[in-house]
mmCIF file of C-alpha atoms in Angstrom:
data_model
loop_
_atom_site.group_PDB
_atom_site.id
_atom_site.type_symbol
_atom_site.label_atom_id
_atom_site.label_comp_id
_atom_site.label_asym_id
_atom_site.label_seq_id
_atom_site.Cartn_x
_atom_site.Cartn_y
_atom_site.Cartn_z
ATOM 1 C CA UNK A 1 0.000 0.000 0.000
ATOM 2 C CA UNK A 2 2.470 2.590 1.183
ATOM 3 C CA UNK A 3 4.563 1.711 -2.165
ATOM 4 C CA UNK A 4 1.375 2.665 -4.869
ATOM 5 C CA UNK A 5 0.869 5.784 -2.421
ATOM 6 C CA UNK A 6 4.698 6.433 -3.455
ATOM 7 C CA UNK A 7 4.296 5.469 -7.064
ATOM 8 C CA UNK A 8 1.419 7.898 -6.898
ATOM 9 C CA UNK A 9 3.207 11.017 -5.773
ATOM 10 C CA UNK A 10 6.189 10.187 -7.654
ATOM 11 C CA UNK A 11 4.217 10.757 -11.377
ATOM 12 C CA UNK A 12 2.129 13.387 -10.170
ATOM 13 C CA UNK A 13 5.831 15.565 -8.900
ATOM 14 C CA UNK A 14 7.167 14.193 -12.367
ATOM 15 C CA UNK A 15 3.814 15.940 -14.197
ATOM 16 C CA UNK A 16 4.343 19.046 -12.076
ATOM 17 C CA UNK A 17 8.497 19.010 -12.798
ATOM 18 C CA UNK A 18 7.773 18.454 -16.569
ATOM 19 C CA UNK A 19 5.265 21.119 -16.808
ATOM 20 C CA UNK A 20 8.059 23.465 -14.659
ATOM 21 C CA UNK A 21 10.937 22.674 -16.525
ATOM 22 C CA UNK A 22 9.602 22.817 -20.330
ATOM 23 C CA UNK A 23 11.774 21.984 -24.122
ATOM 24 C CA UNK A 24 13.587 25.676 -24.787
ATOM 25 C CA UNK A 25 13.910 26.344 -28.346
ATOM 26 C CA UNK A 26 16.559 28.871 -28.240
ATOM 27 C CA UNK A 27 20.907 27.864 -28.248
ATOM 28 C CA UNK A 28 20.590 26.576 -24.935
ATOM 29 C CA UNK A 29 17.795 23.871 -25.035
ATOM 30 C CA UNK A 30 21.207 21.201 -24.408
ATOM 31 C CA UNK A 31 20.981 22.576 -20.732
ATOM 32 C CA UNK A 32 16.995 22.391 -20.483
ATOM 33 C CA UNK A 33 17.643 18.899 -21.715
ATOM 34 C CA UNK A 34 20.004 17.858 -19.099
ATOM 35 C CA UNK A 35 18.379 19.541 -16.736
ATOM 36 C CA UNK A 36 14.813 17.558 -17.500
ATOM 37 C CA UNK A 37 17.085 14.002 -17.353
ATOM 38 C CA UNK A 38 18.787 14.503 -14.354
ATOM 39 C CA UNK A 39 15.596 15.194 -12.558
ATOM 40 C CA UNK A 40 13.029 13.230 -14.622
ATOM 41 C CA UNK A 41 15.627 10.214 -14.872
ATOM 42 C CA UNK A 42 13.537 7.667 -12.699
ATOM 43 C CA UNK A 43 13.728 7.122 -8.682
ATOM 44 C CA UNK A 44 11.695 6.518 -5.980
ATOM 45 C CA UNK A 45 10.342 10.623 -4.622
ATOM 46 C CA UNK A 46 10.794 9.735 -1.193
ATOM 47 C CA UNK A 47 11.588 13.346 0.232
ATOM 48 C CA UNK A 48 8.562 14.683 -2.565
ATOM 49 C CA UNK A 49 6.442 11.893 -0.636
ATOM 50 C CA UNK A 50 7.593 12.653 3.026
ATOM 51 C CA UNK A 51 6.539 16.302 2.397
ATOM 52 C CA UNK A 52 3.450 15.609 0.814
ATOM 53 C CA UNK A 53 2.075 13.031 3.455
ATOM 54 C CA UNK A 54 3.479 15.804 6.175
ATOM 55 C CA UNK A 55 1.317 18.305 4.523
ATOM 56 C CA UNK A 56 -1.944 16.615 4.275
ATOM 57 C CA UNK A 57 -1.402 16.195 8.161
ATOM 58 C CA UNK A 58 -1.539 19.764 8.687
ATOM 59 C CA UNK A 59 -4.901 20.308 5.685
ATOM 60 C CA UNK A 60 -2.321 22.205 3.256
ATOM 61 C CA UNK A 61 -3.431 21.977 -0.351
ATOM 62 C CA UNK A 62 -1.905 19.386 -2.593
ATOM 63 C CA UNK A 63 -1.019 21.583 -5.160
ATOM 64 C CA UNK A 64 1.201 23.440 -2.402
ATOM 65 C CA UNK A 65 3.001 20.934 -1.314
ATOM 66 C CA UNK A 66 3.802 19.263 -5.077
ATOM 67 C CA UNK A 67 5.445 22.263 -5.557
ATOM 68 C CA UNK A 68 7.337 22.391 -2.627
ATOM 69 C CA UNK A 69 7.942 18.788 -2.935
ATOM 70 C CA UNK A 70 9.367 19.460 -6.345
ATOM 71 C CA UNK A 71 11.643 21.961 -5.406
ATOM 72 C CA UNK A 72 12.879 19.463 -3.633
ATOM 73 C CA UNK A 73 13.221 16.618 -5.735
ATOM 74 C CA UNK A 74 15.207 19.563 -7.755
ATOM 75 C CA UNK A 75 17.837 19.850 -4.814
ATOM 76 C CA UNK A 76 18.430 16.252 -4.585
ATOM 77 C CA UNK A 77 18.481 15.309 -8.488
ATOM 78 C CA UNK A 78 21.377 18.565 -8.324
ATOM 79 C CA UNK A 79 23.117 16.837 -5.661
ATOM 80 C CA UNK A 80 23.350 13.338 -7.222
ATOM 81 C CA UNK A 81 24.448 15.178 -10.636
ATOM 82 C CA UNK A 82 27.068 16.808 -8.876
ATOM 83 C CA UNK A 83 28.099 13.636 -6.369
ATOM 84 C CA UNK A 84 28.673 11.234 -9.773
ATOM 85 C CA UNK A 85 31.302 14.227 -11.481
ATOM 86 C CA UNK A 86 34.655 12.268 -11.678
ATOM 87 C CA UNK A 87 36.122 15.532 -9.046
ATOM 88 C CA UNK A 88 33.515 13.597 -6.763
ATOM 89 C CA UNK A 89 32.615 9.683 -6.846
ATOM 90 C CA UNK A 90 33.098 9.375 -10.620
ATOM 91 C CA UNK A 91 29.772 6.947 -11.018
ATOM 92 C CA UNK A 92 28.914 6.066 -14.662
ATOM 93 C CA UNK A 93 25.555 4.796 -13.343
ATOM 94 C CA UNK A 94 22.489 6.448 -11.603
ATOM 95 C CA UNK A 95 19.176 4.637 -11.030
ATOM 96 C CA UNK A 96 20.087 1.797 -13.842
ATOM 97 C CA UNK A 97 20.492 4.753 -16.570
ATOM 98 C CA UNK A 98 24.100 6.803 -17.555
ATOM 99 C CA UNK A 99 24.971 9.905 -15.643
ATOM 100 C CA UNK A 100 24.057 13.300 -16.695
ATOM 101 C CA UNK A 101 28.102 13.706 -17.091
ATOM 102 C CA UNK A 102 28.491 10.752 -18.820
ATOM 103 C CA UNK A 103 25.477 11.298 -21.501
ATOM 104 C CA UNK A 104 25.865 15.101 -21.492
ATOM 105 C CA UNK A 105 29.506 16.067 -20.617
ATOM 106 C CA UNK A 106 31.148 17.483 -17.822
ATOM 107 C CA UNK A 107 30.641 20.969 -18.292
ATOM 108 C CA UNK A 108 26.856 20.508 -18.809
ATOM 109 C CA UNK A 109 26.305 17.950 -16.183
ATOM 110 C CA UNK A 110 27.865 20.982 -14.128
ATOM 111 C CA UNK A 111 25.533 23.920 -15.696
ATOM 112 C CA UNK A 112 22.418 20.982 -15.207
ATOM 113 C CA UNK A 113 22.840 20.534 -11.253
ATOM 114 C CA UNK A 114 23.524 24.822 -10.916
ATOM 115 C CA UNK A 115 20.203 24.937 -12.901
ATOM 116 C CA UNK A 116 18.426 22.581 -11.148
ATOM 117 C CA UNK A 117 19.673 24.187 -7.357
ATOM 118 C CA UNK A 118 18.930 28.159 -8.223
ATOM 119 C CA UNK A 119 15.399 26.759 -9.988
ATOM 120 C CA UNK A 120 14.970 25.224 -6.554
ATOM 121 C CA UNK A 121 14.141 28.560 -4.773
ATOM 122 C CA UNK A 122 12.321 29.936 -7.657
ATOM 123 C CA UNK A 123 9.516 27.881 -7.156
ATOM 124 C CA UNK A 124 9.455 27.997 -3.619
ATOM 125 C CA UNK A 125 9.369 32.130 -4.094
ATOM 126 C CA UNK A 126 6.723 32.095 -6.220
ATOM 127 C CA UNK A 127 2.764 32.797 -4.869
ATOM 128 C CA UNK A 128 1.644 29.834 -6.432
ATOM 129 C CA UNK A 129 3.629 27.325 -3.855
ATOM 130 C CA UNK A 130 1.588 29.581 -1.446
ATOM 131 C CA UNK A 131 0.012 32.590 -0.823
ATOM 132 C CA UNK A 132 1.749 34.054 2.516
ATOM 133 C CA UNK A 133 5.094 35.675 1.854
ATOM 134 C CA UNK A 134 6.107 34.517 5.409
ATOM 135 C CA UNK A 135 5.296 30.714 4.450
ATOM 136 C CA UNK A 136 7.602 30.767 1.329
ATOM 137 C CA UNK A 137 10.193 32.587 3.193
ATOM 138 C CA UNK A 138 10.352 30.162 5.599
ATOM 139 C CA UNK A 139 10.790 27.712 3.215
ATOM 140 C CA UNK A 140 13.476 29.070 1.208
ATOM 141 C CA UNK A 141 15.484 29.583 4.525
ATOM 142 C CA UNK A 142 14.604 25.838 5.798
ATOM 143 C CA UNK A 143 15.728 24.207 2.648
ATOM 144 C CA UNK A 144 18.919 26.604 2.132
ATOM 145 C CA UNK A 145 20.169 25.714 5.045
ATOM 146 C CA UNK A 146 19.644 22.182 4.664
ATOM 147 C CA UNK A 147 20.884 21.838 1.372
ATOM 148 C CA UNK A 148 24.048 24.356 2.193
ATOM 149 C CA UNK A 149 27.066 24.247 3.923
ATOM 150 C CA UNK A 150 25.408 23.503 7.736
ATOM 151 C CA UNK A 151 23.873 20.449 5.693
ATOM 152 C CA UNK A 152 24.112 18.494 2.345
ATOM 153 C CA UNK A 153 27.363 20.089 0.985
ATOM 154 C CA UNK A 154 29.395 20.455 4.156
ATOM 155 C CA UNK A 155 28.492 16.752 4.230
ATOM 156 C CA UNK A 156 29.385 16.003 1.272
ATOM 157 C CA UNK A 157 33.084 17.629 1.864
ATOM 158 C CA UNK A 158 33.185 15.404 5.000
ATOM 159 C CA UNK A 159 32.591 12.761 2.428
ATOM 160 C CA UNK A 160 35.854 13.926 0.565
ATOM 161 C CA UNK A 161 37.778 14.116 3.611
ATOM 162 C CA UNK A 162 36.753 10.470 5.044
ATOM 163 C CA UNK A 163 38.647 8.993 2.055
ATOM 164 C CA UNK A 164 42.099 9.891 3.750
ATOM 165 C CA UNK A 165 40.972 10.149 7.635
ATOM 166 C CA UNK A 166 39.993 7.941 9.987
ATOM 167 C CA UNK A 167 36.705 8.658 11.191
ATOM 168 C CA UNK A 168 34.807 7.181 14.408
ATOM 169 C CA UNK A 169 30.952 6.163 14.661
ATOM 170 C CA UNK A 170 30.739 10.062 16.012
ATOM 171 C CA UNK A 171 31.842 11.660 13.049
ATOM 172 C CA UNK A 172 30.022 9.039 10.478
ATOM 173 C CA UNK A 173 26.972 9.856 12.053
ATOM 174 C CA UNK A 174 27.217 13.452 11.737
ATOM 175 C CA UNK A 175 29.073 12.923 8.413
ATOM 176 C CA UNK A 176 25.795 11.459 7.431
ATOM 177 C CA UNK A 177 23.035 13.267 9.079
ATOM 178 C CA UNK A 178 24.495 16.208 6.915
ATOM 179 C CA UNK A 179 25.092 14.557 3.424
ATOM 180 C CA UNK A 180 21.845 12.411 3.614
ATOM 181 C CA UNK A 181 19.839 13.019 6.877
ATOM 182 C CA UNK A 182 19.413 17.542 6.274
ATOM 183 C CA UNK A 183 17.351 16.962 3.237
ATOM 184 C CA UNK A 184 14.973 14.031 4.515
ATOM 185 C CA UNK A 185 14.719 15.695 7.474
ATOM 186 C CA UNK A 186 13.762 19.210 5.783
ATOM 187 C CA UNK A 187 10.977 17.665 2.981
ATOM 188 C CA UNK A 188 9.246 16.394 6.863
ATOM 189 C CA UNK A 189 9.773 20.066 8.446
ATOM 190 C CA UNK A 190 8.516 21.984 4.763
ATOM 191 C CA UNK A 191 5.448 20.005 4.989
ATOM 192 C CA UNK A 192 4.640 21.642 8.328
ATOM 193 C CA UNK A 193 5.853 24.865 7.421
ATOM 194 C CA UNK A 194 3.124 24.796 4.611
ATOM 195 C CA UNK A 195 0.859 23.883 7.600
ATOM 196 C CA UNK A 196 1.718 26.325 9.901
ATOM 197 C CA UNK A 197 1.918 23.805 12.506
ATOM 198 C CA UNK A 198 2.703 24.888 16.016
ATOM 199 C CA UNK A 199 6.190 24.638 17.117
ATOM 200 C CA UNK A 200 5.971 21.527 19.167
ATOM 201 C CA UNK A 201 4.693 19.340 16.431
ATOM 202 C CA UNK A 202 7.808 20.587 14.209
ATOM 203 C CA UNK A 203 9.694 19.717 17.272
ATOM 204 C CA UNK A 204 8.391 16.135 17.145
ATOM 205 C CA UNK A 205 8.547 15.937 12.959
ATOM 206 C CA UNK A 206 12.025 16.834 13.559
ATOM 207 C CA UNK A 207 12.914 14.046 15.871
ATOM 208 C CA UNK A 208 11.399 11.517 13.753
ATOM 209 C CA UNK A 209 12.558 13.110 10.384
ATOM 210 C CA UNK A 210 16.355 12.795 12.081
ATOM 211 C CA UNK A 211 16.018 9.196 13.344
ATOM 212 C CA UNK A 212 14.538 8.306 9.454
ATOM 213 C CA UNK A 213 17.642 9.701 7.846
ATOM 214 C CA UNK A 214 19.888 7.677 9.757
ATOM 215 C CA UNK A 215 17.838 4.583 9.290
ATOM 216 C CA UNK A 216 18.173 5.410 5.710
ATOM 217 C CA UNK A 217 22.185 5.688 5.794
ATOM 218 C CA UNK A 218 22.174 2.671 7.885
ATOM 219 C CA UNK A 219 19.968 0.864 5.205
ATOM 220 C CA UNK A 220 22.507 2.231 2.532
ATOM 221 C CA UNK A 221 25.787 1.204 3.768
ATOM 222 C CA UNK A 222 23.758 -2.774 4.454
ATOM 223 C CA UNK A 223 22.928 -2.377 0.898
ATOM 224 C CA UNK A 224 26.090 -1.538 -0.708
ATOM 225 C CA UNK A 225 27.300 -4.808 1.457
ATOM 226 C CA UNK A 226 25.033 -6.882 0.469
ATOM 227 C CA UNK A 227 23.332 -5.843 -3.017
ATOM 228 C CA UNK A 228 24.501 -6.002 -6.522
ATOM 229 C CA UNK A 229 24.632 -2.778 -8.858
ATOM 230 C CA UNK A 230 21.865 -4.305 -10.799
ATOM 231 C CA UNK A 231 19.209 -3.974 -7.813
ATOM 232 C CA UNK A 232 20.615 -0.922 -6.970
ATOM 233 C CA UNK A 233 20.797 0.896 -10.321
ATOM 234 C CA UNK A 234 24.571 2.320 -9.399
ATOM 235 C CA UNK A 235 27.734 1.132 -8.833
ATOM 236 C CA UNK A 236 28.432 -0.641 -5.183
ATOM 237 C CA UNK A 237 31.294 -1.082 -3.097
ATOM 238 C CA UNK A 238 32.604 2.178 -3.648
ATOM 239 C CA UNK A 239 33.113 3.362 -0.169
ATOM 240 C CA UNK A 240 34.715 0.066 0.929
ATOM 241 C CA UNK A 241 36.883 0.684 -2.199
ATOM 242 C CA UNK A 242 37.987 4.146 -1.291
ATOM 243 C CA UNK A 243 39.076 2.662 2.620
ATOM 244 C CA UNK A 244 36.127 5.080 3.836
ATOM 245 C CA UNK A 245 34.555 4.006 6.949
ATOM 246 C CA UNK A 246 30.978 3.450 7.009
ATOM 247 C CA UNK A 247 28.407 1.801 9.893
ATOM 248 C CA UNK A 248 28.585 -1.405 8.612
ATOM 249 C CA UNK A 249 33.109 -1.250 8.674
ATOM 250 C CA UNK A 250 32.596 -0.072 12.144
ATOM 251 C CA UNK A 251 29.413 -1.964 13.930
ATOM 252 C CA UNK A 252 29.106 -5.040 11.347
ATOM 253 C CA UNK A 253 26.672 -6.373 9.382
ATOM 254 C CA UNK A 254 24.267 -7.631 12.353
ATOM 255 C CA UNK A 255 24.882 -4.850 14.577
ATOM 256 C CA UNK A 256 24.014 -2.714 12.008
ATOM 257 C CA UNK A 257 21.208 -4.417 11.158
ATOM 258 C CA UNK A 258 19.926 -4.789 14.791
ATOM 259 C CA UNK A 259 21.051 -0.665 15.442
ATOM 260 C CA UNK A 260 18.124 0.661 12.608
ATOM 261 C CA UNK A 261 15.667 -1.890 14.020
ATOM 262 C CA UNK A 262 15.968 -0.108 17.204
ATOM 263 C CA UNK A 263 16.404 3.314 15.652
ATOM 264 C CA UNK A 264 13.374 3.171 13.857
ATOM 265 C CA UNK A 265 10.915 1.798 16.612
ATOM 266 C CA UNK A 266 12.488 4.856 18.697
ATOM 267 C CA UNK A 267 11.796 7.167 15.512
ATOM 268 C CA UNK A 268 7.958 5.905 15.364
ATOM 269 C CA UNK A 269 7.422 7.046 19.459
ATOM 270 C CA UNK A 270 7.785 10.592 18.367
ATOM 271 C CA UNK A 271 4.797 10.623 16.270
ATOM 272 C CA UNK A 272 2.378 9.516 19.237
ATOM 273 C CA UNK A 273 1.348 13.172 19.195
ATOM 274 C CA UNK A 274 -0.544 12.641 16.199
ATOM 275 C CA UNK A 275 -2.621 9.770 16.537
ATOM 276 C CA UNK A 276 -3.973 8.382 13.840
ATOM 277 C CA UNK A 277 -2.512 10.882 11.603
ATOM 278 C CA UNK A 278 0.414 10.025 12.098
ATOM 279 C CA UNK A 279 -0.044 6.492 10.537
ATOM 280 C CA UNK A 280 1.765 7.332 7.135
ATOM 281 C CA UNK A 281 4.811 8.142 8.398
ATOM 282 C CA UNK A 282 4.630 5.115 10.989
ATOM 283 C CA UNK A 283 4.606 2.813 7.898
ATOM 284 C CA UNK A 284 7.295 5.204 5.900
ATOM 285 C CA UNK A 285 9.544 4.217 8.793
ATOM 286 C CA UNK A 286 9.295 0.712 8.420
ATOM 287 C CA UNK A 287 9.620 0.984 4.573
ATOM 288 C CA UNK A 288 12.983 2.851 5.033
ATOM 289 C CA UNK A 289 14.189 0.182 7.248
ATOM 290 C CA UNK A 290 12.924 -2.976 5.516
ATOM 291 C CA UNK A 291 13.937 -1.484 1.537
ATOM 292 C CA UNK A 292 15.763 -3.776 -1.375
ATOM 293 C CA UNK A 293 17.296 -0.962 -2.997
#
């Protein structure tokens, strides 16, 4: 059930992201092009679909929050566009299909991900994601931050520099929570910002939408052990390649395993609060733990 409800949100953000990023007929239309592949280029909208299920908590419109959700889903295609350059992982393969660098160049693969980031904000500016000025400001700061140097791209330099240090289960974890956990956890908090939900139920989103992007990482570094690049739709192995340490080099497989079981009951006790509503996000949770790929 919880995987059609994906499927679902997934092609209506792709309708919305095709309609937002149209074919350019002028010089330029190679950029619009790499652009719409990067984004449009399959995968599952999980941050679209935690911010859309968050929303409908709170009785926000749906167009709202596909918007928001796809200026998300804009952030994260950038990032993976940027992560598979050869300065960064130098991946060949993203979600079974080439890399934007590999089909489109390097240069353009670069121009693509800058497009897709500053596009990002535009949306969320715009009246049409909603109609309070204070709302959309709110989200442009939440998912700036997030997506910045406090979150996804100082993680990702902690990346860089775990493939010639030594890190400890300390700084993996916050290594992680940065590259991975910011954004995750921001599509949960947007979703309430759309809501205008009271402080102590962003409080609680927050917890869970923390203890759901570790889970996640967890999950990852299990299934880059354990699954082939075929199931995965990208290359595997790479971090154990590179000597970078990961959950599963530090705790092991089954301690691993038995650490996100754990994590993720904890996560699901924060959304007590809401009842019933919170249901979606209870079964999220379990997805995240218990997913093939």
């Amino acid at each position: 059930m919880i995987k059609a409800a994906m499927q679902n949100t997934a092609q209506e953000v792709e309708n919305l992201i095709k309609e937002l990023l149209p074919e350019s007929e002028f010089a330029e239309n190679k950029l619009f092009e790499a652009m719409r592949y990067s984004v449009l280029n399959g995968g599952k909208r999980l941050r679209p679909f935690l911010l859309t299920e968050t929303a409908k908590m709170f009785g926000v419109k749906h167009d709202n929050a596909l918007r928001a959700a796809s200026a998300v889903e804009c952030i994260h295609s950038y990032s993976l566009v940027h992560d598979d350059l050869p300065a960064m992982d130098n991946s060949d393969l993203r979600r079974g299909n080439p890399t934007t660098h590999k089909k489109y160049g390097e240069a353009t693969a670069i121009l693509a991900g800058d497009g897709l980031l500053t596009y990002a904000f535009e949306i969320l500016a715009d009246n049409r994601t909603h109609e309070d000025a204070a709302v959309r400001c709110k989200l442009v700061s939440a998912l700036a931050k997030a997506s910045g140097m406090q979150g996804m791209v100082g993680g990702q330099m902690l990346d860089l520099i775990a493939e010639t240090a030594a890190f400890d289960i300390g700084e993996v974890t916050r290594l992680q929570r940065m590259k991975t956990g910011e954004l995750i956890a921001v599509s949960i908090e947007m979703g309430a910002i759309l809501g205008q939900a009271a402080n102590q139920d962003i409080t609680a989103l927050r917890n869970y939408a923390q203890g759901i992007g570790l889970v996640f990482q967890i999950v990852d570094d299990l299934l880059d052990y354990e699954s082939t690049e075929e199931e995965m739709g990208k290359p595997v192995g790479r971090d154990e390649e590179a000597g970078k340490a990961t959950f599963v080099t530090i705790m092991g497989i089954e301690r691993a395993k038995e650490q996100a079981t754990i994590l993720t009951e904890q996560t699901i006790g924060h959304l007590s609060v809401f009842g019933e509503k919170g249901k979606t996000l209870e079964e999220i949770a379990r997805y995240i733990l218990e997913r093939k790929n």
